[in-house]
Coordinates of C-alpha atoms in Angstrom, one line a residue:
X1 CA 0.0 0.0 0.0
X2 CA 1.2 3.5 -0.7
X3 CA -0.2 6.7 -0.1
X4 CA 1.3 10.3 -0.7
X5 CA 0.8 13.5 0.8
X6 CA 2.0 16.7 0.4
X7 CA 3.2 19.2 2.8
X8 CA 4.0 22.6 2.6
X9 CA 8.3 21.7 2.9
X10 CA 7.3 18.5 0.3
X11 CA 5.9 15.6 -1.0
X12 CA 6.2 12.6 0.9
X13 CA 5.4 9.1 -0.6
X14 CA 4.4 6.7 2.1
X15 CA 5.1 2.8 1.1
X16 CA 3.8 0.0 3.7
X17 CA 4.0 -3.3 4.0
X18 CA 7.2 -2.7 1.8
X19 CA 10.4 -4.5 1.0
X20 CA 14.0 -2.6 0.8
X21 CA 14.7 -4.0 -2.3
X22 CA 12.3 -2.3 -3.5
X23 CA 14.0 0.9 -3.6
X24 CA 16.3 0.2 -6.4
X25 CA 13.2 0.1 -8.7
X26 CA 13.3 3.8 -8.1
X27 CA 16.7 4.4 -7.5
X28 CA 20.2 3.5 -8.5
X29 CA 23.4 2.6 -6.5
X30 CA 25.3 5.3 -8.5
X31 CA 23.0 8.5 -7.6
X32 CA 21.9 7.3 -3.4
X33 CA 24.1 6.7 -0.5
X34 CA 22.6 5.0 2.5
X35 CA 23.7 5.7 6.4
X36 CA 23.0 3.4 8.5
X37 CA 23.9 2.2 12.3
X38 CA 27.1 -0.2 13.0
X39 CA 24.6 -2.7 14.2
X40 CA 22.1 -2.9 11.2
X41 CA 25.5 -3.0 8.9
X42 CA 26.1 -6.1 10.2
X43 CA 23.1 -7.5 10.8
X44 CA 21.7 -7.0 7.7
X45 CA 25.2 -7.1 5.7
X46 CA 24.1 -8.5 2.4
X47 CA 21.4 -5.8 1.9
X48 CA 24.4 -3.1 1.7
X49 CA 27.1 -4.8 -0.2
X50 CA 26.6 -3.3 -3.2
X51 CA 25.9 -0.3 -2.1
X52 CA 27.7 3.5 -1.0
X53 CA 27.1 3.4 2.4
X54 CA 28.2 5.2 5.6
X55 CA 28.0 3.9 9.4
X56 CA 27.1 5.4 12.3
X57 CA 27.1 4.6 16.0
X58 CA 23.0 4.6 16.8
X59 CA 23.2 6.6 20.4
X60 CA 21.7 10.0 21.1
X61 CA 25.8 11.1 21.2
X62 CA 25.8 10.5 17.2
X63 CA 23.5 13.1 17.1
X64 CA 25.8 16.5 16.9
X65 CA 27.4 18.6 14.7
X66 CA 30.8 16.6 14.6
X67 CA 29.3 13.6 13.3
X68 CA 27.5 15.8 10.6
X69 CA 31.0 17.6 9.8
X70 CA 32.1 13.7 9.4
X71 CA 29.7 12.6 7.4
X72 CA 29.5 15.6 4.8
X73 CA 33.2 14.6 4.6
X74 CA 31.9 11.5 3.9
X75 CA 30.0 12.4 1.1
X76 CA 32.2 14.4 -0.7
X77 CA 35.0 11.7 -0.4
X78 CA 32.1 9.4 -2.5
X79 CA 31.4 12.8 -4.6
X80 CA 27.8 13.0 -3.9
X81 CA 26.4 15.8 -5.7
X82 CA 22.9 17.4 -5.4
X83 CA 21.6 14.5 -7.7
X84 CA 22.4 12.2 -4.8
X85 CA 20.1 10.6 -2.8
X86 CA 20.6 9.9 0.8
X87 CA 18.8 7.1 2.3
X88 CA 18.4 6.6 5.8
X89 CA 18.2 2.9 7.4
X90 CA 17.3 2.7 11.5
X91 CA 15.7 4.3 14.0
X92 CA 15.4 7.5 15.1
X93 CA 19.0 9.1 15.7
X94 CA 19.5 8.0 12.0
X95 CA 16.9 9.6 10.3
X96 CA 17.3 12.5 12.7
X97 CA 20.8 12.8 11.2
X98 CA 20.1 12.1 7.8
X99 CA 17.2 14.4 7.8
X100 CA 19.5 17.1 8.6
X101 CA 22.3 16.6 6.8
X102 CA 20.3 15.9 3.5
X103 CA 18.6 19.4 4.8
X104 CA 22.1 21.3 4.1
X105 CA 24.7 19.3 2.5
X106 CA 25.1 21.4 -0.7
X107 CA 22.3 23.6 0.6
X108 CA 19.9 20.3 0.3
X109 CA 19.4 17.0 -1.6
X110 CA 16.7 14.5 -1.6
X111 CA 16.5 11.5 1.4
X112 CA 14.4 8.9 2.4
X113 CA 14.0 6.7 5.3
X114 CA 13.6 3.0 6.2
X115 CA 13.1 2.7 10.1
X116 CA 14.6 -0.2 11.4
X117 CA 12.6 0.0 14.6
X118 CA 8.5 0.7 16.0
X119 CA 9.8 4.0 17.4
X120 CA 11.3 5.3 13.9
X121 CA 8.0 3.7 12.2
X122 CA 5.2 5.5 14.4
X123 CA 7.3 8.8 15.3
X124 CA 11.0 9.6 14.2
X125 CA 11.0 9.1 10.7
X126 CA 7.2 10.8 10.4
X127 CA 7.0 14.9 10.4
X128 CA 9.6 16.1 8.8
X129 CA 11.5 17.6 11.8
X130 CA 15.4 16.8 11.4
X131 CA 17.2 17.6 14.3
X132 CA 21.0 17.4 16.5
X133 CA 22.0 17.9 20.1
X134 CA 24.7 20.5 21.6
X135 CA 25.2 18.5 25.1
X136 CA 22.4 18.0 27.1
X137 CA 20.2 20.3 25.0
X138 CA 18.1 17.9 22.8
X139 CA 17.3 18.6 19.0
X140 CA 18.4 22.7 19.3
X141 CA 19.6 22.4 16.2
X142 CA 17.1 21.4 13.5
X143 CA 15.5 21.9 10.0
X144 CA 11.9 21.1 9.1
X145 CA 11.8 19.3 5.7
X146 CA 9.8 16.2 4.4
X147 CA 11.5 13.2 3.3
X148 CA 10.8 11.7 -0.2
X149 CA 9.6 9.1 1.1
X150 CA 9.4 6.7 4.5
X151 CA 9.7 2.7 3.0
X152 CA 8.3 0.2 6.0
X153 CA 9.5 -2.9 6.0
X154 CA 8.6 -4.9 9.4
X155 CA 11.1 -7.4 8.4
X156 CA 13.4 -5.2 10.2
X157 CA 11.4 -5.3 13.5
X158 CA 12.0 -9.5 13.8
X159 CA 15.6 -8.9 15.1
X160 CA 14.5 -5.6 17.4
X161 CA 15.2 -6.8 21.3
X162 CA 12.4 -6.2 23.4
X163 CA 13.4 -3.3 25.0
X164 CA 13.0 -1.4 21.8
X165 CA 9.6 -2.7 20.7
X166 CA 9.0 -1.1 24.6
X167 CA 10.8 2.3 23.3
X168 CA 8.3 1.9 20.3
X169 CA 5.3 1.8 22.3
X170 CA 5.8 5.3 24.3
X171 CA 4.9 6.7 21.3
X172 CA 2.3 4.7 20.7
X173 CA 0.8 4.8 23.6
X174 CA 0.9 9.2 23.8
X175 CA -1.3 8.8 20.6
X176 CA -3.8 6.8 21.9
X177 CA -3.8 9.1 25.0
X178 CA -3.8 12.7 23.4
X179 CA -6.3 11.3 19.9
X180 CA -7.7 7.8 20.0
X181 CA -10.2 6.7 23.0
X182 CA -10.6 3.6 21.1
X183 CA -6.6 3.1 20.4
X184 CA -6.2 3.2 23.9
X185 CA -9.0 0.5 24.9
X186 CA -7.2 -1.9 21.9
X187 CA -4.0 -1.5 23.5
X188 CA -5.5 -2.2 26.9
X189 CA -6.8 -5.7 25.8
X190 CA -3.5 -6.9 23.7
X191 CA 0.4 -6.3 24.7
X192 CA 3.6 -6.3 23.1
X193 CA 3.5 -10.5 22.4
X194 CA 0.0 -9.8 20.6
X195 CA 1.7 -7.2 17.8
X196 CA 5.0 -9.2 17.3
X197 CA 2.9 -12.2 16.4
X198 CA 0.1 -10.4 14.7
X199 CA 1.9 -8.4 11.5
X200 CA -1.9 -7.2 10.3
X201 CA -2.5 -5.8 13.8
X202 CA 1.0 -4.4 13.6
X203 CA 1.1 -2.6 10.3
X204 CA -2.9 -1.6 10.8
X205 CA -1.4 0.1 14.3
X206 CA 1.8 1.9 12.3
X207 CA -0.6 3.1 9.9
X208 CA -3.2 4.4 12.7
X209 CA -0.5 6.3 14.3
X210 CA 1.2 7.8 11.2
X211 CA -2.1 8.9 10.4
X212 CA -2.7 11.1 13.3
X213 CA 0.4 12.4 12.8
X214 CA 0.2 13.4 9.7
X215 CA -3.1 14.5 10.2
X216 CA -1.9 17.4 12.5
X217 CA 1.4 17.8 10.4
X218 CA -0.7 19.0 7.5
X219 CA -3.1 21.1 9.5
X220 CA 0.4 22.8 11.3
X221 CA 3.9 21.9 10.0
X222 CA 5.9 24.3 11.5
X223 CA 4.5 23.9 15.2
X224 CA 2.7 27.1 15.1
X225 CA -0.1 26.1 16.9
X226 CA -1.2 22.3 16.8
X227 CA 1.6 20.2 16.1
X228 CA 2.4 21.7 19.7
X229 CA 0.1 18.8 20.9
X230 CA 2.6 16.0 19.9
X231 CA 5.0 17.1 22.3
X232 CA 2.3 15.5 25.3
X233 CA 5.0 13.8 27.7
X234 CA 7.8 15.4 26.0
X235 CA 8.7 18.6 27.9
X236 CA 9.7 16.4 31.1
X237 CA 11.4 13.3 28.8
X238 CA 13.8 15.9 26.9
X239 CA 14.7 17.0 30.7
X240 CA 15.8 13.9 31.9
X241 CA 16.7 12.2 28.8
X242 CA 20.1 13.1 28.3
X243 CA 21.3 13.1 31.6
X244 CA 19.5 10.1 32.7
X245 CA 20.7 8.2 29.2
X246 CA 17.1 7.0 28.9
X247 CA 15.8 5.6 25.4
X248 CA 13.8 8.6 24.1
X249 CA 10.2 6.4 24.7
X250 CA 11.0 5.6 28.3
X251 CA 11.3 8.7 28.7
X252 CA 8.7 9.7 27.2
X253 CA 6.6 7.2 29.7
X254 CA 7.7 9.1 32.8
X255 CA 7.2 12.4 31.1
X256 CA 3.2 11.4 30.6
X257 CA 3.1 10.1 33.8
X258 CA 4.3 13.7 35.1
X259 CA 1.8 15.4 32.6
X260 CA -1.2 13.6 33.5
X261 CA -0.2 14.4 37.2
X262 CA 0.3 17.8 36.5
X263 CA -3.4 17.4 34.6
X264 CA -4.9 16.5 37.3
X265 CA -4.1 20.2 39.0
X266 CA -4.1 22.1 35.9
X267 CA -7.1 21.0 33.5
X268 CA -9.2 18.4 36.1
X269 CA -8.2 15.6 34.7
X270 CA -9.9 12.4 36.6
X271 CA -7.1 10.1 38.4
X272 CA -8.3 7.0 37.5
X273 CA -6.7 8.5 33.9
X274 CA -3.2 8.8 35.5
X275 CA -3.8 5.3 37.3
X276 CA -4.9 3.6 33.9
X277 CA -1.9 5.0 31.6
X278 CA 0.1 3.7 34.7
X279 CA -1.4 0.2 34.4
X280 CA -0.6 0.4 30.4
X281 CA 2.7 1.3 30.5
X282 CA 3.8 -1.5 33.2
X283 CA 2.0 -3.6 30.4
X284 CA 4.4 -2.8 27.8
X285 CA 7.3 -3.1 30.1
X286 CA 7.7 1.2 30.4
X287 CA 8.9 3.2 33.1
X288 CA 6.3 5.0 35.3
X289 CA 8.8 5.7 38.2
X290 CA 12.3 7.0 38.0
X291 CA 14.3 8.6 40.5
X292 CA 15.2 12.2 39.2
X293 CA 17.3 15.6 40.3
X294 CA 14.6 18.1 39.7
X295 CA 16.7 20.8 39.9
X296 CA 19.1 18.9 37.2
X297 CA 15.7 18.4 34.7
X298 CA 15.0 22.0 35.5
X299 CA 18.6 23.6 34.4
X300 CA 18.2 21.7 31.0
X301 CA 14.4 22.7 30.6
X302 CA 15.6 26.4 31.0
X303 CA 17.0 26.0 27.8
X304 CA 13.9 24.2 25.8
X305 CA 13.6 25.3 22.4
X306 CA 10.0 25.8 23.7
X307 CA 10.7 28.3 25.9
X308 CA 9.6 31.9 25.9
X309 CA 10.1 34.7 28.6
X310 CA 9.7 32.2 31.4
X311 CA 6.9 30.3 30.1
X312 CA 6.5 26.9 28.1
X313 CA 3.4 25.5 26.1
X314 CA 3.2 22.7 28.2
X315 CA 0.3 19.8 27.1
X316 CA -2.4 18.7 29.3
X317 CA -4.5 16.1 29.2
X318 CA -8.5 17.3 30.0
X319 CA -9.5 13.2 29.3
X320 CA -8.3 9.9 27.2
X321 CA -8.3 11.9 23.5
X322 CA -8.7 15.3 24.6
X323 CA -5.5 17.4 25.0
X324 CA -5.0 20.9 25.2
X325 CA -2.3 23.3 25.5
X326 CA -1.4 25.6 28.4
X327 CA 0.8 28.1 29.0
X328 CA 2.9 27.5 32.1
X329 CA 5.0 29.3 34.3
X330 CA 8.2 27.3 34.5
X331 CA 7.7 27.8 38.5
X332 CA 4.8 25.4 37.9
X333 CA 6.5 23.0 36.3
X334 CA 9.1 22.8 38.4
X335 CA 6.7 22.0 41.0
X336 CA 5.3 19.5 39.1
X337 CA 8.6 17.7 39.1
X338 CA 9.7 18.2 42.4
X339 CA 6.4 16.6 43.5
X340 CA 7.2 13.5 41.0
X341 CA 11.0 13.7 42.6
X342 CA 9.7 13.6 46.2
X343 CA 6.8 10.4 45.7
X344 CA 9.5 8.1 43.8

């Protein structure tokens, strides 16, 4: 199945229930270069042999400035020109990087993505946000600007540990939560063992998700307004992230706890809301405690991109598919996660 949509940075052309190979129906070795992670290289060895291709460690460390400077050294070595076509293969730190480098190497070429993993599949390779690190201070560096295409082959997904199909379903889950009263029931009756052993239910639940993404991507590409709503759980996870070394979805787990505990105050949510996501996230083996430095999360949230004159668009949660953004005083959400510090 393949479906393309256009966006006001480009046209993306959406191809599930793919196969990798079928990329060279489209394009040839001589004009594409794929980056990929170390561990996909040799994992899936025989699917790059004939290929250009460039490796990369896949930790959120990859994910600055040198290892663009590298990699644009890369490409020149290979003499990619603006005819070149850069294809991303993993999860999310690659296509972040790829995104961005295929953003300004020669002032922009085309790239596509194949995520390897269920986070790259529902989130990272969806949106067109492309985006690197300086230290702690996650994706402050970053260019909007669609891929030509995302390929989704769940092949890739039969050799993903467990821990990442976890990662995967943070995101999955913050859907469900923020859109989808009846994505959220279907999770509560099935778990991780269900969707691994189930591809239909698996590829039906990628495309669900990357639906409501792009749904509000088309509506509000450059976050003016909408797209603000995807960030639900993610103003606490990009805190703790880094200096915790959490996997961005676990993260993301303890930052919807922290939101829908901080809903409760702000928009009235009902606590058997908080209790339930609680109960869902333990059933896809995610975080809902973590012992944290709020002062530490703090000094990094200071600097969020999201940030202005001592306030942050922070999203709440009014009820399972009804979120809402509110502008917070960074006093209050420091609160917030002092109380979360002080009850785990």
């Amino acid at each position: 199945m393949q479906q393309t949509i256009s966006f006001p940075s480009g046209t993306v052309n959406y191809i599930f229930q793919g196969r990798f190979e079928e990329l060279w129906r489209t394009y040839d070795k001589q004009h594409t270069v794929i980056i990929t992670s170390d561990h996909i290289a040799r994992q899936y060895a025989h699917l790059f042999k004939a290929h250009k291709t460039l490796v990369i460690p896949p930790v959120e460390s990859s994910k600055d400035l040198r290892t663009i400077e590298l990699l644009a050294k890369d490409l020149l070595r290979l003499e990619a020109t603006r005819k070149t076509t850069l294809i991303g293969v993993g999860g999310g730190v690659v296509t972040d990087i790829v995104g961005f480098l295929g953003s300004i190497y020669m002032r922009g070429v085309p790239f596509g993505f194949v995520p390897t993993t269920l986070l790259g599949m529902v989130d990272a390779a969806v949106g067109g946000k492309n985006g690197v690190n300086m230290e702690l201070n996650k994706n402050i560096l970053g260019t909007v600007n669609q891929p030509e295409f995302v390929l989704y082959d769940t092949a890739f997904l039969q050799t993903l540990p467990n821990s990442e199909w976890s990662n995967g379903f943070g995101e999955v889950i913050k859907y469900a939560l923020i859109f989808d009263p009846a994505l959220f029931e279907e999770l509560c009756q099935n778990n991780i063992s269900y969707y691994k052993q189930n591809n239909a239910a698996l590829i039906s639940l990628i495309e669900r998700c990357v639906a409501w993404k792009n749904r509000v991507i088309m509506a509000d590409e450059r976050e003016r307004n909408m797209r603000k709503l995807l960030n639900f759980g993610h103003t606490a996870a990009h805190a703790i992230e880094n200096v915790y070394e959490l996997p961005h979805g676990k993260a993301v787990a303890i930052g919807m706890v922290i939101a829908c505990q901080l809903s409760e105050q702000i928009a009235g949510l009902d606590p058997d809301v908080t209790r339930r996501l609680k109960t869902l996230l333990q059933q896809y083996h995610l975080p809902v405690r973590l012992s944290i430095n709020s002062q530490k999360a703090m000094d990094i949230l200071r600097m969020d991109k999201k940030r202005v004159d001592g306030m942050i668009d922070y999203i709440v949660l009014e009820g399972i598919g009804h979120a809402a953004i509110h502008a917070l005083p960074l006093t209050v959400i420091e609160k917030a996660l002092t109380s979360y510090e002080s009850h785990n």
